[in-house]
């Protein structure tokens, strides 16, 4: 009724384990801005802010505006001009 795992099934297990480890690492795009750059963040909820980049996380950035930090998704931030 039950069969022993063959070579193909073992290989599939190794590949899926590898992809599982890669997925846990979190392959998110990193923002291509440097800390200290002047940027514009535009968000429908927090509004448009013009400030200096203070924090860089995996998918978000923090703009420092008048001693406050506003966090934006990295796709909502651009260089002025």
mmCIF file of N, CA and C in Angstrom:
data_model
loop_
_atom_site.group_PDB
_atom_site.id
_atom_site.type_symbol
_atom_site.label_atom_id
_atom_site.label_comp_id
_atom_site.label_asym_id
_atom_site.label_seq_id
_atom_site.Cartn_x
_atom_site.Cartn_y
_atom_site.Cartn_z
ATOM 1 N N UNK A 1 0.818 -1.173 0.000
ATOM 2 C CA UNK A 1 0.000 0.000 0.000
ATOM 3 C C UNK A 1 0.877 1.258 0.000
ATOM 4 N N UNK A 2 1.735 1.421 0.981
ATOM 5 C CA UNK A 2 2.635 2.570 1.036
ATOM 6 C C UNK A 2 3.965 2.192 0.424
ATOM 7 N N UNK A 3 4.523 3.074 -0.374
ATOM 8 C CA UNK A 3 5.807 2.809 -1.008
ATOM 9 C C UNK A 3 6.893 3.613 -0.320
ATOM 10 N N UNK A 4 8.116 3.092 -0.428
ATOM 11 C CA UNK A 4 9.253 3.829 0.103
ATOM 12 C C UNK A 4 9.520 5.031 -0.783
ATOM 13 N N UNK A 5 10.009 6.117 -0.210
ATOM 14 C CA UNK A 5 10.322 7.264 -1.068
ATOM 15 C C UNK A 5 11.474 6.943 -1.997
ATOM 16 N N UNK A 6 11.298 7.243 -3.252
ATOM 17 C CA UNK A 6 12.332 6.995 -4.245
ATOM 18 C C UNK A 6 13.310 8.161 -4.321
ATOM 19 N N UNK A 7 14.254 8.050 -5.222
ATOM 20 C CA UNK A 7 15.271 9.097 -5.361
ATOM 21 C C UNK A 7 14.643 10.419 -5.794
ATOM 22 N N UNK A 8 13.628 10.358 -6.638
ATOM 23 C CA UNK A 8 12.977 11.585 -7.106
ATOM 24 C C UNK A 8 12.276 12.320 -5.983
ATOM 25 N N UNK A 9 11.679 11.562 -5.062
ATOM 26 C CA UNK A 9 10.980 12.198 -3.951
ATOM 27 C C UNK A 9 11.956 12.824 -2.964
ATOM 28 N N UNK A 10 13.090 12.223 -2.759
ATOM 29 C CA UNK A 10 14.083 12.777 -1.846
ATOM 30 C C UNK A 10 14.631 14.078 -2.419
ATOM 31 N N UNK A 11 14.911 14.082 -3.708
ATOM 32 C CA UNK A 11 15.436 15.294 -4.349
ATOM 33 C C UNK A 11 14.409 16.423 -4.258
ATOM 34 N N UNK A 12 13.138 16.115 -4.481
ATOM 35 C CA UNK A 12 12.093 17.121 -4.385
ATOM 36 C C UNK A 12 12.042 17.695 -2.981
ATOM 37 N N UNK A 13 12.229 16.873 -1.977
ATOM 38 C CA UNK A 13 12.243 17.347 -0.599
ATOM 39 C C UNK A 13 13.397 18.294 -0.339
ATOM 40 N N UNK A 14 14.557 18.009 -0.913
ATOM 41 C CA UNK A 14 15.712 18.875 -0.714
ATOM 42 C C UNK A 14 15.500 20.232 -1.381
ATOM 43 N N UNK A 15 14.926 20.213 -2.574
ATOM 44 C CA UNK A 15 14.684 21.469 -3.291
ATOM 45 C C UNK A 15 13.650 22.307 -2.547
ATOM 46 N N UNK A 16 12.583 21.675 -2.083
ATOM 47 C CA UNK A 16 11.560 22.441 -1.368
ATOM 48 C C UNK A 16 12.110 22.974 -0.043
ATOM 49 N N UNK A 17 12.999 22.243 0.606
ATOM 50 C CA UNK A 17 13.617 22.742 1.831
ATOM 51 C C UNK A 17 14.491 23.953 1.538
ATOM 52 N N UNK A 18 15.210 23.920 0.421
ATOM 53 C CA UNK A 18 16.039 25.051 0.037
ATOM 54 C C UNK A 18 15.188 26.286 -0.225
ATOM 55 N N UNK A 19 14.086 26.126 -0.980
ATOM 56 C CA UNK A 19 13.209 27.264 -1.249
ATOM 57 C C UNK A 19 12.544 27.758 0.031
ATOM 58 N N UNK A 20 12.261 26.876 0.956
ATOM 59 C CA UNK A 20 11.690 27.287 2.230
ATOM 60 C C UNK A 20 12.648 28.166 3.014
ATOM 61 N N UNK A 21 13.939 27.807 3.001
ATOM 62 C CA UNK A 21 14.930 28.630 3.697
ATOM 63 C C UNK A 21 15.097 29.976 3.025
ATOM 64 N N UNK A 22 15.065 30.003 1.703
ATOM 65 C CA UNK A 22 15.193 31.267 0.972
ATOM 66 C C UNK A 22 13.992 32.161 1.277
ATOM 67 N N UNK A 23 12.803 31.589 1.328
ATOM 68 C CA UNK A 23 11.594 32.361 1.597
ATOM 69 C C UNK A 23 11.581 32.953 2.993
ATOM 70 N N UNK A 24 12.138 32.252 3.968
ATOM 71 C CA UNK A 24 12.172 32.774 5.328
ATOM 72 C C UNK A 24 13.143 33.935 5.463
ATOM 73 N N UNK A 25 14.172 33.966 4.645
ATOM 74 C CA UNK A 25 15.157 35.042 4.716
ATOM 75 C C UNK A 25 14.547 36.381 4.341
ATOM 76 N N UNK A 26 13.521 36.362 3.551
ATOM 77 C CA UNK A 26 12.872 37.600 3.150
ATOM 78 C C UNK A 26 13.614 38.307 2.035
ATOM 79 N N UNK A 27 13.315 37.932 0.823
ATOM 80 C CA UNK A 27 13.968 38.540 -0.323
ATOM 81 C C UNK A 27 13.096 39.715 -0.760
ATOM 82 N N UNK A 28 13.254 40.843 -0.084
ATOM 83 C CA UNK A 28 12.482 42.039 -0.414
ATOM 84 C C UNK A 28 13.406 43.045 -1.096
ATOM 85 N N UNK A 29 12.859 43.798 -2.013
ATOM 86 C CA UNK A 29 13.704 44.805 -2.657
ATOM 87 C C UNK A 29 14.126 45.877 -1.663
ATOM 88 N N UNK A 30 15.393 46.247 -1.710
ATOM 89 C CA UNK A 30 15.905 47.278 -0.820
ATOM 90 C C UNK A 30 15.794 48.632 -1.496
ATOM 91 N N UNK A 31 15.464 49.659 -0.745
ATOM 92 C CA UNK A 31 15.435 50.995 -1.332
ATOM 93 C C UNK A 31 16.824 51.408 -1.793
ATOM 94 N N UNK A 32 16.909 52.118 -2.887
ATOM 95 C CA UNK A 32 18.197 52.510 -3.443
ATOM 96 C C UNK A 32 18.560 53.943 -3.056
ATOM 97 N N UNK A 33 18.108 54.388 -1.898
ATOM 98 C CA UNK A 33 18.441 55.708 -1.396
ATOM 99 C C UNK A 33 19.422 55.577 -0.241
ATOM 100 N N UNK A 34 20.208 56.622 -0.009
ATOM 101 C CA UNK A 34 21.182 56.615 1.080
ATOM 102 C C UNK A 34 20.705 57.523 2.202
ATOM 103 N N UNK A 35 21.079 57.173 3.417
ATOM 104 C CA UNK A 35 20.715 57.976 4.577
ATOM 105 C C UNK A 35 21.312 59.364 4.411
ATOM 106 N N UNK A 36 20.494 60.392 4.631
ATOM 107 C CA UNK A 36 20.939 61.770 4.491
ATOM 108 C C UNK A 36 20.463 62.438 3.211
ATOM 109 N N UNK A 37 19.961 61.650 2.255
ATOM 110 C CA UNK A 37 19.458 62.220 1.000
ATOM 111 C C UNK A 37 18.157 62.963 1.245
ATOM 112 N N UNK A 38 17.927 64.025 0.495
ATOM 113 C CA UNK A 38 16.668 64.761 0.563
ATOM 114 C C UNK A 38 15.693 64.102 -0.402
ATOM 115 N N UNK A 39 14.506 63.720 0.128
ATOM 116 C CA UNK A 39 13.512 62.995 -0.658
ATOM 117 C C UNK A 39 12.125 63.564 -0.418
ATOM 118 N N UNK A 40 11.202 63.168 -1.283
ATOM 119 C CA UNK A 40 9.798 63.509 -1.139
ATOM 120 C C UNK A 40 9.018 62.212 -0.964
ATOM 121 N N UNK A 41 8.226 62.144 0.099
ATOM 122 C CA UNK A 41 7.353 60.996 0.334
ATOM 123 C C UNK A 41 5.919 61.402 0.064
ATOM 124 N N UNK A 42 5.210 60.617 -0.727
ATOM 125 C CA UNK A 42 3.832 60.952 -1.093
ATOM 126 C C UNK A 42 2.942 59.767 -0.757
ATOM 127 N N UNK A 43 2.033 59.976 0.199
ATOM 128 C CA UNK A 43 1.146 58.911 0.662
ATOM 129 C C UNK A 43 -0.254 59.495 0.849
ATOM 130 N N UNK A 44 -1.304 58.779 0.444
ATOM 131 C CA UNK A 44 -2.651 59.335 0.591
ATOM 132 C C UNK A 44 -3.084 59.506 2.048
ATOM 133 N N UNK A 45 -2.477 58.785 2.991
ATOM 134 C CA UNK A 45 -2.895 58.860 4.386
ATOM 135 C C UNK A 45 -2.086 59.876 5.184
ATOM 136 N N UNK A 46 -0.773 59.913 4.993
ATOM 137 C CA UNK A 46 0.071 60.837 5.764
ATOM 138 C C UNK A 46 0.401 62.100 4.977
ATOM 139 N N UNK A 47 0.056 62.169 3.717
ATOM 140 C CA UNK A 47 0.287 63.355 2.906
ATOM 141 C C UNK A 47 1.674 63.384 2.287
ATOM 142 N N UNK A 48 1.970 64.497 1.652
ATOM 143 C CA UNK A 48 3.262 64.670 0.998
ATOM 144 C C UNK A 48 4.207 65.387 1.950
ATOM 145 N N UNK A 49 5.374 64.796 2.150
ATOM 146 C CA UNK A 49 6.379 65.371 3.045
ATOM 147 C C UNK A 49 7.704 65.480 2.310
ATOM 148 N N UNK A 50 8.418 66.546 2.565
ATOM 149 C CA UNK A 50 9.727 66.791 1.979
ATOM 150 C C UNK A 50 10.719 66.780 3.131
ATOM 151 N N UNK A 51 11.630 65.804 3.134
ATOM 152 C CA UNK A 51 12.557 65.711 4.260
ATOM 153 C C UNK A 51 13.795 64.913 3.932
ATOM 154 N N UNK A 52 14.588 64.676 4.962
ATOM 155 C CA UNK A 52 15.854 63.972 4.834
ATOM 156 C C UNK A 52 15.657 62.515 5.263
ATOM 157 N N UNK A 53 16.248 61.582 4.517
ATOM 158 C CA UNK A 53 16.131 60.161 4.816
ATOM 159 C C UNK A 53 16.886 59.839 6.097
ATOM 160 N N UNK A 54 16.182 59.255 7.074
ATOM 161 C CA UNK A 54 16.772 58.969 8.374
ATOM 162 C C UNK A 54 16.864 57.471 8.659
ATOM 163 N N UNK A 55 15.892 56.683 8.189
ATOM 164 C CA UNK A 55 15.826 55.254 8.501
ATOM 165 C C UNK A 55 15.583 54.472 7.221
ATOM 166 N N UNK A 56 16.301 53.349 7.042
ATOM 167 C CA UNK A 56 16.087 52.467 5.901
ATOM 168 C C UNK A 56 15.847 51.056 6.432
ATOM 169 N N UNK A 57 14.662 50.508 6.178
ATOM 170 C CA UNK A 57 14.334 49.123 6.514
ATOM 171 C C UNK A 57 14.209 48.341 5.220
ATOM 172 N N UNK A 58 13.777 47.076 5.297
ATOM 173 C CA UNK A 58 13.678 46.246 4.090
ATOM 174 C C UNK A 58 12.760 46.856 3.049
ATOM 175 N N UNK A 59 11.571 47.235 3.429
ATOM 176 C CA UNK A 59 10.621 47.741 2.447
ATOM 177 C C UNK A 59 10.105 49.129 2.750
ATOM 178 N N UNK A 60 10.635 49.759 3.788
ATOM 179 C CA UNK A 60 10.153 51.081 4.142
ATOM 180 C C UNK A 60 11.319 52.007 4.459
ATOM 181 N N UNK A 61 11.028 53.290 4.386
ATOM 182 C CA UNK A 61 12.031 54.306 4.709
ATOM 183 C C UNK A 61 11.384 55.326 5.635
ATOM 184 N N UNK A 62 12.204 55.968 6.441
ATOM 185 C CA UNK A 62 11.724 56.997 7.347
ATOM 186 C C UNK A 62 12.297 58.348 6.971
ATOM 187 N N UNK A 63 11.418 59.323 6.738
ATOM 188 C CA UNK A 63 11.850 60.675 6.407
ATOM 189 C C UNK A 63 11.765 61.541 7.655
ATOM 190 N N UNK A 64 12.836 62.261 7.937
ATOM 191 C CA UNK A 64 12.857 63.166 9.077
ATOM 192 C C UNK A 64 12.416 64.543 8.610
ATOM 193 N N UNK A 65 11.309 65.024 9.190
ATOM 194 C CA UNK A 65 10.752 66.326 8.845
ATOM 195 C C UNK A 65 10.467 67.065 10.144
ATOM 196 N N UNK A 66 11.159 68.177 10.380
ATOM 197 C CA UNK A 66 10.964 68.988 11.591
ATOM 198 C C UNK A 66 11.008 68.143 12.862
ATOM 199 N N UNK A 67 12.069 67.389 13.046
ATOM 200 C CA UNK A 67 12.310 66.550 14.229
ATOM 201 C C UNK A 67 11.271 65.452 14.429
ATOM 202 N N UNK A 68 10.553 65.080 13.394
ATOM 203 C CA UNK A 68 9.638 63.930 13.426
ATOM 204 C C UNK A 68 10.016 63.013 12.287
ATOM 205 N N UNK A 69 9.746 61.721 12.448
ATOM 206 C CA UNK A 69 10.046 60.749 11.399
ATOM 207 C C UNK A 69 8.736 60.167 10.880
ATOM 208 N N UNK A 70 8.534 60.261 9.583
ATOM 209 C CA UNK A 70 7.368 59.703 8.905
ATOM 210 C C UNK A 70 7.831 58.526 8.059
ATOM 211 N N UNK A 71 7.173 57.379 8.229
ATOM 212 C CA UNK A 71 7.558 56.174 7.499
ATOM 213 C C UNK A 71 6.711 56.026 6.239
ATOM 214 N N UNK A 72 7.386 55.685 5.162
ATOM 215 C CA UNK A 72 6.748 55.472 3.867
ATOM 216 C C UNK A 72 7.207 54.139 3.297
ATOM 217 N N UNK A 73 6.360 53.568 2.448
ATOM 218 C CA UNK A 73 6.776 52.436 1.631
ATOM 219 C C UNK A 73 7.840 52.953 0.660
ATOM 220 N N UNK A 74 8.847 52.154 0.371
ATOM 221 C CA UNK A 74 9.941 52.633 -0.477
ATOM 222 C C UNK A 74 9.486 53.011 -1.877
ATOM 223 N N UNK A 75 8.327 52.509 -2.308
ATOM 224 C CA UNK A 75 7.815 52.839 -3.645
ATOM 225 C C UNK A 75 7.134 54.211 -3.680
ATOM 226 N N UNK A 76 6.840 54.784 -2.511
ATOM 227 C CA UNK A 76 6.157 56.082 -2.443
ATOM 228 C C UNK A 76 7.124 57.238 -2.243
ATOM 229 N N UNK A 77 8.415 56.964 -2.313
ATOM 230 C CA UNK A 77 9.431 57.986 -2.074
ATOM 231 C C UNK A 77 10.189 58.241 -3.378
ATOM 232 N N UNK A 78 10.493 59.512 -3.634
ATOM 233 C CA UNK A 78 11.241 59.853 -4.840
ATOM 234 C C UNK A 78 12.159 61.036 -4.554
ATOM 235 N N UNK A 79 13.094 61.236 -5.450
ATOM 236 C CA UNK A 79 13.975 62.400 -5.361
ATOM 237 C C UNK A 79 13.253 63.625 -5.909
ATOM 238 N N UNK A 80 13.464 64.802 -5.316
ATOM 239 C CA UNK A 80 12.790 66.001 -5.857
ATOM 240 C C UNK A 80 13.399 66.397 -7.203
ATOM 241 N N UNK A 81 12.562 66.988 -8.015
ATOM 242 C CA UNK A 81 13.093 67.492 -9.282
ATOM 243 C C UNK A 81 12.420 66.915 -10.400
#
